[in-house]
PDB file of N, CA and C in Angstrom:
ATOM      1  N   MET A 166    -116.605  22.159 201.391  1.00  0.00           N
ATOM      2  CA  MET A 166    -114.933  22.419 200.670  1.00  0.00           C
ATOM      3  C   MET A 166    -115.251  22.521 199.361  1.00  0.00           C
ATOM      4  N   THR A 167    -114.257  23.430 198.939  1.00  0.00           N
ATOM      5  CA  THR A 167    -114.418  24.114 197.644  1.00  0.00           C
ATOM      6  C   THR A 167    -113.368  23.606 197.223  1.00  0.00           C
ATOM      7  N   ALA A 168    -113.714  23.352 195.569  1.00  0.00           N
ATOM      8  CA  ALA A 168    -112.623  22.838 194.704  1.00  0.00           C
ATOM      9  C   ALA A 168    -111.339  23.374 194.553  1.00  0.00           C
ATOM     10  N   LEU A 169    -110.159  22.834 194.286  1.00  0.00           N
ATOM     11  CA  LEU A 169    -108.881  23.633 194.071  1.00  0.00           C
ATOM     12  C   LEU A 169    -108.428  24.302 192.592  1.00  0.00           C
ATOM     13  N   ALA A 170    -108.188  25.121 192.968  1.00  0.00           N
ATOM     14  CA  ALA A 170    -108.092  25.712 191.688  1.00  0.00           C
ATOM     15  C   ALA A 170    -107.190  24.952 190.744  1.00  0.00           C
ATOM     16  N   THR A 171    -107.073  25.142 189.353  1.00  0.00           N
ATOM     17  CA  THR A 171    -106.723  24.166 188.605  1.00  0.00           C
ATOM     18  C   THR A 171    -105.308  24.952 188.043  1.00  0.00           C
ATOM     19  N   SER A 172    -104.827  25.942 188.696  1.00  0.00           N
ATOM     20  CA  SER A 172    -103.758  26.487 188.275  1.00  0.00           C
ATOM     21  C   SER A 172    -102.475  26.189 189.450  1.00  0.00           C
ATOM     22  N   ILE A 173    -102.859  25.386 190.674  1.00  0.00           N
ATOM     23  CA  ILE A 173    -101.993  24.878 191.484  1.00  0.00           C
ATOM     24  C   ILE A 173    -101.101  24.010 191.025  1.00  0.00           C
ATOM     25  N   ARG A 174     -99.406  23.671 191.169  1.00  0.00           N
ATOM     26  CA  ARG A 174     -98.868  22.878 190.784  1.00  0.00           C
ATOM     27  C   ARG A 174     -98.369  21.622 191.725  1.00  0.00           C
ATOM     28  N   PRO A 175     -99.149  21.015 191.872  1.00  0.00           N
ATOM     29  CA  PRO A 175     -98.943  19.414 192.743  1.00  0.00           C
ATOM     30  C   PRO A 175     -97.786  18.352 192.507  1.00  0.00           C
ATOM     31  N   ARG A 176     -97.337  18.269 193.505  1.00  0.00           N
ATOM     32  CA  ARG A 176     -95.922  17.480 193.404  1.00  0.00           C
ATOM     33  C   ARG A 176     -96.006  16.522 194.485  1.00  0.00           C
ATOM     34  N   ILE A 177     -95.311  15.308 194.268  1.00  0.00           N
ATOM     35  CA  ILE A 177     -95.250  14.188 195.247  1.00  0.00           C
ATOM     36  C   ILE A 177     -95.215  14.548 196.792  1.00  0.00           C
ATOM     37  N   GLY A 178     -95.556  14.323 197.934  1.00  0.00           N
ATOM     38  CA  GLY A 178     -95.318  14.678 198.570  1.00  0.00           C
ATOM     39  C   GLY A 178     -94.102  14.195 199.535  1.00  0.00           C
ATOM     40  N   ALA A 179     -93.513  15.124 200.553  1.00  0.00           N
ATOM     41  CA  ALA A 179     -92.172  14.515 201.248  1.00  0.00           C
ATOM     42  C   ALA A 179     -92.479  12.953 202.116  1.00  0.00           C
ATOM     43  N   GLY A 180     -91.556  12.378 201.757  1.00  0.00           N
ATOM     44  CA  GLY A 180     -91.521  11.289 202.508  1.00  0.00           C
ATOM     45  C   GLY A 180     -91.845   9.989 201.391  1.00  0.00           C
ATOM     46  N   PHE A 181     -92.380  10.341 200.048  1.00  0.00           N
ATOM     47  CA  PHE A 181     -93.263   9.622 199.373  1.00  0.00           C
ATOM     48  C   PHE A 181     -92.034   9.582 197.934  1.00  0.00           C
ATOM     49  N   ARG A 182     -92.248   8.368 197.057  1.00  0.00           N
ATOM     50  CA  ARG A 182     -91.465   8.331 196.106  1.00  0.00           C
ATOM     51  C   ARG A 182     -92.105   7.367 195.036  1.00  0.00           C
ATOM     52  N   MET A 183     -92.293   7.870 193.773  1.00  0.00           N
ATOM     53  CA  MET A 183     -93.316   7.278 193.051  1.00  0.00           C
ATOM     54  C   MET A 183     -92.368   6.471 192.199  1.00  0.00           C
ATOM     55  N   GLN A 184     -92.599   5.284 191.435  1.00  0.00           N
ATOM     56  CA  GLN A 184     -91.777   4.388 190.506  1.00  0.00           C
ATOM     57  C   GLN A 184     -92.861   3.580 189.578  1.00  0.00           C
ATOM     58  N   TRP A 185     -92.347   2.998 188.868  1.00  0.00           N
ATOM     59  CA  TRP A 185     -92.578   1.949 188.003  1.00  0.00           C
ATOM     60  C   TRP A 185     -92.876   0.520 188.707  1.00  0.00           C
ATOM     61  N   GLU A 186     -93.250  -0.425 188.910  1.00  0.00           N
ATOM     62  CA  GLU A 186     -92.824  -1.629 189.662  1.00  0.00           C
ATOM     63  C   GLU A 186     -93.375  -2.699 188.595  1.00  0.00           C
ATOM     64  N   PRO A 187     -92.174  -3.408 188.052  1.00  0.00           N
ATOM     65  CA  PRO A 187     -92.936  -4.253 187.340  1.00  0.00           C
ATOM     66  C   PRO A 187     -93.232  -5.399 187.405  1.00  0.00           C
ATOM     67  N   ALA A 188     -92.945  -5.754 188.995  1.00  0.00           N
ATOM     68  CA  ALA A 188     -93.597  -6.924 189.428  1.00  0.00           C
ATOM     69  C   ALA A 188     -95.286  -6.809 189.566  1.00  0.00           C
ATOM     70  N   GLN A 189     -95.248  -5.424 189.858  1.00  0.00           N
ATOM     71  CA  GLN A 189     -96.859  -5.488 190.098  1.00  0.00           C
ATOM     72  C   GLN A 189     -97.468  -4.839 188.967  1.00  0.00           C
ATOM     73  N   ASN A 190     -96.825  -4.476 187.924  1.00  0.00           N
ATOM     74  CA  ASN A 190     -97.517  -4.290 186.579  1.00  0.00           C
ATOM     75  C   ASN A 190     -98.329  -2.532 186.897  1.00  0.00           C
ATOM     76  N   CYS A 191     -97.607  -1.798 187.710  1.00  0.00           N
ATOM     77  CA  CYS A 191     -98.203  -0.456 187.652  1.00  0.00           C
ATOM     78  C   CYS A 191     -97.284   0.416 188.856  1.00  0.00           C
ATOM     79  N   HIS A 192     -97.708   1.284 188.571  1.00  0.00           N
ATOM     80  CA  HIS A 192     -97.164   2.616 189.307  1.00  0.00           C
ATOM     81  C   HIS A 192     -97.305   2.426 190.822  1.00  0.00           C
ATOM     82  N   VAL A 193     -96.377   2.666 192.157  1.00  0.00           N
ATOM     83  CA  VAL A 193     -96.332   2.450 193.333  1.00  0.00           C
ATOM     84  C   VAL A 193     -95.904   3.842 193.906  1.00  0.00           C
ATOM     85  N   LEU A 194     -96.532   4.182 194.777  1.00  0.00           N
ATOM     86  CA  LEU A 194     -96.224   5.112 195.722  1.00  0.00           C
ATOM     87  C   LEU A 194     -95.424   4.872 196.589  1.00  0.00           C
ATOM     88  N   LEU A 195     -94.057   4.712 197.226  1.00  0.00           N
ATOM     89  CA  LEU A 195     -93.193   4.115 198.439  1.00  0.00           C
ATOM     90  C   LEU A 195     -93.251   4.860 199.310  1.00  0.00           C
ATOM     91  N   TYR A 196     -93.135   4.414 200.075  1.00  0.00           N
ATOM     92  CA  TYR A 196     -92.780   5.492 201.922  1.00  0.00           C
ATOM     93  C   TYR A 196     -92.461   4.496 202.727  1.00  0.00           C
ATOM     94  N   PRO A 197     -91.570   4.901 204.059  1.00  0.00           N
ATOM     95  CA  PRO A 197     -91.042   4.124 204.585  1.00  0.00           C
ATOM     96  C   PRO A 197     -92.086   3.327 205.566  1.00  0.00           C
ATOM     97  N   GLU A 198     -92.875   3.112 205.575  1.00  0.00           N
ATOM     98  CA  GLU A 198     -93.703   1.964 205.804  1.00  0.00           C
ATOM     99  C   GLU A 198     -94.427   1.122 204.975  1.00  0.00           C
ATOM    100  N   GLY A 199     -94.174   1.508 203.799  1.00  0.00           N
ATOM    101  CA  GLY A 199     -94.669   0.539 202.828  1.00  0.00           C
ATOM    102  C   GLY A 199     -95.042   1.095 201.434  1.00  0.00           C
ATOM    103  N   MET A 200     -96.058   0.529 200.882  1.00  0.00           N
ATOM    104  CA  MET A 200     -96.081   0.755 199.533  1.00  0.00           C
ATOM    105  C   MET A 200     -97.781   1.167 199.386  1.00  0.00           C
ATOM    106  N   VAL A 201     -98.007   2.133 198.098  1.00  0.00           N
ATOM    107  CA  VAL A 201     -99.396   2.005 197.911  1.00  0.00           C
ATOM    108  C   VAL A 201     -99.230   1.594 196.241  1.00  0.00           C
ATOM    109  N   LYS A 202    -100.349   0.530 196.067  1.00  0.00           N
ATOM    110  CA  LYS A 202    -100.116   0.430 194.744  1.00  0.00           C
ATOM    111  C   LYS A 202    -101.336   1.230 193.813  1.00  0.00           C
ATOM    112  N   LEU A 203    -101.432   1.974 193.061  1.00  0.00           N
ATOM    113  CA  LEU A 203    -101.911   2.685 192.391  1.00  0.00           C
ATOM    114  C   LEU A 203    -102.633   2.027 190.983  1.00  0.00           C
ATOM    115  N   ASN A 204    -104.015   2.485 190.967  1.00  0.00           N
ATOM    116  CA  ASN A 204    -104.168   1.916 189.526  1.00  0.00           C
ATOM    117  C   ASN A 204    -104.153   2.629 188.512  1.00  0.00           C
ATOM    118  N   GLY A 205    -104.233   2.354 187.580  1.00  0.00           N
ATOM    119  CA  GLY A 205    -103.892   3.104 186.404  1.00  0.00           C
ATOM    120  C   GLY A 205    -103.869   4.679 186.141  1.00  0.00           C
ATOM    121  N   SER A 206    -105.299   5.006 186.271  1.00  0.00           N
ATOM    122  CA  SER A 206    -105.774   6.496 186.399  1.00  0.00           C
ATOM    123  C   SER A 206    -104.935   7.312 187.450  1.00  0.00           C
ATOM    124  N   ALA A 207    -104.676   6.754 188.798  1.00  0.00           N
ATOM    125  CA  ALA A 207    -104.157   7.453 189.756  1.00  0.00           C
ATOM    126  C   ALA A 207    -102.540   7.595 189.251  1.00  0.00           C
ATOM    127  N   GLY A 208    -102.337   6.579 188.834  1.00  0.00           N
ATOM    128  CA  GLY A 208    -100.820   6.093 188.238  1.00  0.00           C
ATOM    129  C   GLY A 208    -100.373   7.423 186.978  1.00  0.00           C
ATOM    130  N   GLU A 209    -101.401   7.559 186.433  1.00  0.00           N
ATOM    131  CA  GLU A 209    -101.289   8.270 185.247  1.00  0.00           C
ATOM    132  C   GLU A 209    -101.301   9.811 185.753  1.00  0.00           C
ATOM    133  N   ILE A 210    -102.068   9.954 186.895  1.00  0.00           N
ATOM    134  CA  ILE A 210    -101.908  11.474 187.454  1.00  0.00           C
ATOM    135  C   ILE A 210    -100.826  11.521 188.184  1.00  0.00           C
ATOM    136  N   MET A 211    -100.551  10.886 189.022  1.00  0.00           N
ATOM    137  CA  MET A 211     -99.559  10.953 190.117  1.00  0.00           C
ATOM    138  C   MET A 211     -98.011  11.377 189.222  1.00  0.00           C
ATOM    139  N   VAL A 212     -97.583  10.493 188.039  1.00  0.00           N
ATOM    140  CA  VAL A 212     -96.507  10.646 187.571  1.00  0.00           C
ATOM    141  C   VAL A 212     -96.277  12.307 186.460  1.00  0.00           C
ATOM    142  N   ARG A 213     -97.701  12.666 186.564  1.00  0.00           N
ATOM    143  CA  ARG A 213     -97.724  14.136 186.069  1.00  0.00           C
ATOM    144  C   ARG A 213     -97.470  15.349 187.392  1.00  0.00           C
ATOM    145  N   CYS A 214     -97.631  14.775 188.359  1.00  0.00           N
ATOM    146  CA  CYS A 214     -97.477  15.804 189.136  1.00  0.00           C
ATOM    147  C   CYS A 214     -96.096  15.996 189.833  1.00  0.00           C
ATOM    148  N   ASP A 215     -95.419  16.920 188.889  1.00  0.00           N
ATOM    149  CA  ASP A 215     -94.163  17.207 189.318  1.00  0.00           C
ATOM    150  C   ASP A 215     -93.597  18.448 189.765  1.00  0.00           C
ATOM    151  N   GLY A 216     -94.774  19.323 190.453  1.00  0.00           N
ATOM    152  CA  GLY A 216     -94.578  20.649 190.555  1.00  0.00           C
ATOM    153  C   GLY A 216     -94.152  21.501 189.640  1.00  0.00           C
ATOM    154  N   GLU A 217     -94.428  20.919 188.442  1.00  0.00           N
ATOM    155  CA  GLU A 217     -94.124  22.104 186.998  1.00  0.00           C
ATOM    156  C   GLU A 217     -95.505  22.545 186.337  1.00  0.00           C
ATOM    157  N   ARG A 218     -95.993  21.114 186.321  1.00  0.00           N
ATOM    158  CA  ARG A 218     -97.210  21.164 185.542  1.00  0.00           C
ATOM    159  C   ARG A 218     -98.526  21.653 186.190  1.00  0.00           C
ATOM    160  N   SER A 219     -99.151  22.288 185.957  1.00  0.00           N
ATOM    161  CA  SER A 219    -100.622  23.039 186.982  1.00  0.00           C
ATOM    162  C   SER A 219    -101.346  21.630 186.686  1.00  0.00           C
ATOM    163  N   ILE A 220    -102.654  21.439 187.529  1.00  0.00           N
ATOM    164  CA  ILE A 220    -103.433  20.991 187.253  1.00  0.00           C
ATOM    165  C   ILE A 220    -104.258  20.818 185.967  1.00  0.00           C
ATOM    166  N   GLU A 221    -104.667  22.180 185.618  1.00  0.00           N
ATOM    167  CA  GLU A 221    -105.154  22.115 184.134  1.00  0.00           C
ATOM    168  C   GLU A 221    -103.828  21.763 183.150  1.00  0.00           C
ATOM    169  N   ALA A 222    -102.941  21.674 183.077  1.00  0.00           N
ATOM    170  CA  ALA A 222    -101.914  20.983 182.097  1.00  0.00           C
ATOM    171  C   ALA A 222    -102.355  19.758 182.390  1.00  0.00           C
ATOM    172  N   ILE A 223    -102.384  18.994 183.478  1.00  0.00           N
ATOM    173  CA  ILE A 223    -102.225  17.704 183.603  1.00  0.00           C
ATOM    174  C   ILE A 223    -103.711  17.417 182.980  1.00  0.00           C
ATOM    175  N   ILE A 224    -104.812  17.909 183.357  1.00  0.00           N
ATOM    176  CA  ILE A 224    -106.134  17.415 182.829  1.00  0.00           C
ATOM    177  C   ILE A 224    -105.742  17.500 181.050  1.00  0.00           C
ATOM    178  N   GLY A 225    -105.192  18.607 180.627  1.00  0.00           N
ATOM    179  CA  GLY A 225    -104.855  18.700 179.098  1.00  0.00           C
ATOM    180  C   GLY A 225    -104.217  17.582 178.763  1.00  0.00           C
ATOM    181  N   GLU A 226    -103.191  16.999 179.111  1.00  0.00           N
ATOM    182  CA  GLU A 226    -102.534  16.240 178.842  1.00  0.00           C
ATOM    183  C   GLU A 226    -103.067  14.752 178.984  1.00  0.00           C
ATOM    184  N   LEU A 227    -103.329  14.474 180.090  1.00  0.00           N
ATOM    185  CA  LEU A 227    -104.856  12.956 180.057  1.00  0.00           C
ATOM    186  C   LEU A 227    -105.775  12.989 178.988  1.00  0.00           C
ATOM    187  N   GLU A 228    -106.319  14.146 178.606  1.00  0.00           N
ATOM    188  CA  GLU A 228    -107.184  14.360 177.649  1.00  0.00           C
ATOM    189  C   GLU A 228    -106.856  13.492 176.172  1.00  0.00           C
ATOM    190  N   LEU A 229    -105.598  14.777 176.377  1.00  0.00           N
ATOM    191  CA  LEU A 229    -104.914  14.344 174.854  1.00  0.00           C
ATOM    192  C   LEU A 229    -104.577  12.505 174.820  1.00  0.00           C
ATOM    193  N   ALA A 230    -103.976  12.133 175.496  1.00  0.00           N
ATOM    194  CA  ALA A 230    -103.371  10.730 175.591  1.00  0.00           C
ATOM    195  C   ALA A 230    -104.206  10.124 175.325  1.00  0.00           C
ATOM    196  N   PHE A 231    -105.381  10.382 176.028  1.00  0.00           N
ATOM    197  CA  PHE A 231    -106.402   9.216 176.211  1.00  0.00           C
ATOM    198  C   PHE A 231    -107.723   9.391 175.088  1.00  0.00           C
ATOM    199  N   ASN A 232    -107.215  10.713 174.198  1.00  0.00           N
ATOM    200  CA  ASN A 232    -108.490  10.668 173.347  1.00  0.00           C
ATOM    201  C   ASN A 232    -109.832  11.000 174.118  1.00  0.00           C
ATOM    202  N   ALA A 233    -109.814  11.628 175.190  1.00  0.00           N
ATOM    203  CA  ALA A 233    -111.186  11.619 176.142  1.00  0.00           C
ATOM    204  C   ALA A 233    -111.387  13.177 176.566  1.00  0.00           C
ATOM    205  N   LYS A 234    -112.550  13.495 177.012  1.00  0.00           N
ATOM    206  CA  LYS A 234    -113.041  14.710 177.407  1.00  0.00           C
ATOM    207  C   LYS A 234    -113.274  15.073 178.726  1.00  0.00           C
ATOM    208  N   GLY A 235    -113.690  15.935 179.079  1.00  0.00           N
ATOM    209  CA  GLY A 235    -114.202  16.359 180.327  1.00  0.00           C
ATOM    210  C   GLY A 235    -113.700  15.670 181.910  1.00  0.00           C
ATOM    211  N   LEU A 236    -112.293  15.198 181.750  1.00  0.00           N
ATOM    212  CA  LEU A 236    -111.882  14.515 183.049  1.00  0.00           C
ATOM    213  C   LEU A 236    -111.466  15.231 184.195  1.00  0.00           C
ATOM    214  N   GLY A 237    -111.403  16.385 184.287  1.00  0.00           N
ATOM    215  CA  GLY A 237    -111.403  17.525 185.045  1.00  0.00           C
ATOM    216  C   GLY A 237    -111.895  17.569 186.382  1.00  0.00           C
ATOM    217  N   PRO A 238    -113.161  16.979 186.695  1.00  0.00           N
ATOM    218  CA  PRO A 238    -113.561  16.527 187.725  1.00  0.00           C
ATOM    219  C   PRO A 238    -113.164  15.745 188.260  1.00  0.00           C
ATOM    220  N   GLU A 239    -112.818  14.377 187.823  1.00  0.00           N
ATOM    221  CA  GLU A 239    -112.082  13.311 188.368  1.00  0.00           C
ATOM    222  C   GLU A 239    -110.537  13.517 188.677  1.00  0.00           C
ATOM    223  N   VAL A 240    -109.855  14.292 187.862  1.00  0.00           N
ATOM    224  CA  VAL A 240    -108.472  14.568 188.136  1.00  0.00           C
ATOM    225  C   VAL A 240    -108.406  15.827 189.564  1.00  0.00           C
ATOM    226  N   VAL A 241    -109.454  16.784 189.339  1.00  0.00           N
ATOM    227  CA  VAL A 241    -109.288  17.282 190.564  1.00  0.00           C
ATOM    228  C   VAL A 241    -109.740  16.584 191.899  1.00  0.00           C
ATOM    229  N   SER A 242    -111.012  15.908 191.903  1.00  0.00           N
ATOM    230  CA  SER A 242    -111.112  15.040 193.282  1.00  0.00           C
ATOM    231  C   SER A 242    -109.999  14.567 193.377  1.00  0.00           C
ATOM    232  N   PHE A 243    -109.001  13.183 192.476  1.00  0.00           N
ATOM    233  CA  PHE A 243    -108.291  12.657 192.968  1.00  0.00           C
ATOM    234  C   PHE A 243    -106.922  13.175 193.601  1.00  0.00           C
ATOM    235  N   VAL A 244    -106.605  14.754 193.239  1.00  0.00           N
ATOM    236  CA  VAL A 244    -105.830  15.302 193.782  1.00  0.00           C
ATOM    237  C   VAL A 244    -105.847  16.079 195.291  1.00  0.00           C
ATOM    238  N   GLU A 245    -107.342  16.247 195.755  1.00  0.00           N
ATOM    239  CA  GLU A 245    -107.805  16.728 196.427  1.00  0.00           C
ATOM    240  C   GLU A 245    -107.725  15.427 197.634  1.00  0.00           C
ATOM    241  N   ILE A 246    -108.285  14.098 196.989  1.00  0.00           N
ATOM    242  CA  ILE A 246    -107.940  13.250 197.645  1.00  0.00           C
ATOM    243  C   ILE A 246    -106.350  12.756 198.628  1.00  0.00           C
ATOM    244  N   ALA A 247    -105.411  12.973 197.255  1.00  0.00           N
ATOM    245  CA  ALA A 247    -104.050  12.323 197.576  1.00  0.00           C
ATOM    246  C   ALA A 247    -103.544  13.582 198.375  1.00  0.00           C
ATOM    247  N   GLY A 248    -103.932  14.753 198.261  1.00  0.00           N
ATOM    248  CA  GLY A 248    -103.742  15.856 199.069  1.00  0.00           C
ATOM    249  C   GLY A 248    -103.888  15.722 200.600  1.00  0.00           C
ATOM    250  N   ARG A 249    -104.770  15.236 201.030  1.00  0.00           N
ATOM    251  CA  ARG A 249    -105.196  14.853 202.164  1.00  0.00           C
ATOM    252  C   ARG A 249    -104.630  13.890 202.872  1.00  0.00           C
ATOM    253  N   GLN A 250    -104.522  12.729 201.861  1.00  0.00           N
ATOM    254  CA  GLN A 250    -102.911  11.610 202.507  1.00  0.00           C
ATOM    255  C   GLN A 250    -101.920  11.965 202.572  1.00  0.00           C
ATOM    256  N   LYS A 251    -101.603  13.541 202.096  1.00  0.00           N
ATOM    257  CA  LYS A 251    -100.102  13.670 201.967  1.00  0.00           C
ATOM    258  C   LYS A 251     -99.305  12.939 200.810  1.00  0.00           C
ATOM    259  N   TRP A 252     -99.847  12.198 199.905  1.00  0.00           N
ATOM    260  CA  TRP A 252     -99.209  11.881 198.933  1.00  0.00           C
ATOM    261  C   TRP A 252     -99.032  13.383 198.002  1.00  0.00           C
ATOM    262  N   LEU A 253     -99.590  13.848 197.853  1.00  0.00           N
ATOM    263  CA  LEU A 253     -99.561  15.239 197.210  1.00  0.00           C
ATOM    264  C   LEU A 253     -99.179  16.392 198.434  1.00  0.00           C
ATOM    265  N   THR A 254     -98.716  17.556 197.601  1.00  0.00           N
ATOM    266  CA  THR A 254     -98.459  18.775 198.238  1.00  0.00           C
ATOM    267  C   THR A 254     -98.462  19.894 196.880  1.00  0.00           C
ATOM    268  N   TRP A 255     -98.594  21.305 197.513  1.00  0.00           N
ATOM    269  CA  TRP A 255     -98.590  22.258 196.879  1.00  0.00           C
ATOM    270  C   TRP A 255     -98.481  23.481 197.733  1.00  0.00           C
ATOM    271  N   GLU A 256     -98.247  24.756 196.840  1.00  0.00           N
ATOM    272  CA  GLU A 256     -98.467  25.949 197.715  1.00  0.00           C
ATOM    273  C   GLU A 256     -99.521  26.411 198.117  1.00  0.00           C
TER     274      GLU A 256
END
């Protein structure tokens, strides 16, 4: 499998909804059959997947927000996994 192009613009998949859940103290991904509790990194990536930002832009925002470099491979890997789970979609 080849890595995703960083120019794609992922968005939350059909049937899913992201929200902050104060009781869980984290972002969650809601769907009709249940809920996925996201860890901090996954939540930070998912909230930026709005269909407007490219993966490249998301990586840049995260590296700036967390004063980190080299987050690209981890972000791409997560987006690929989330795509297989149908949490994210893109053209």
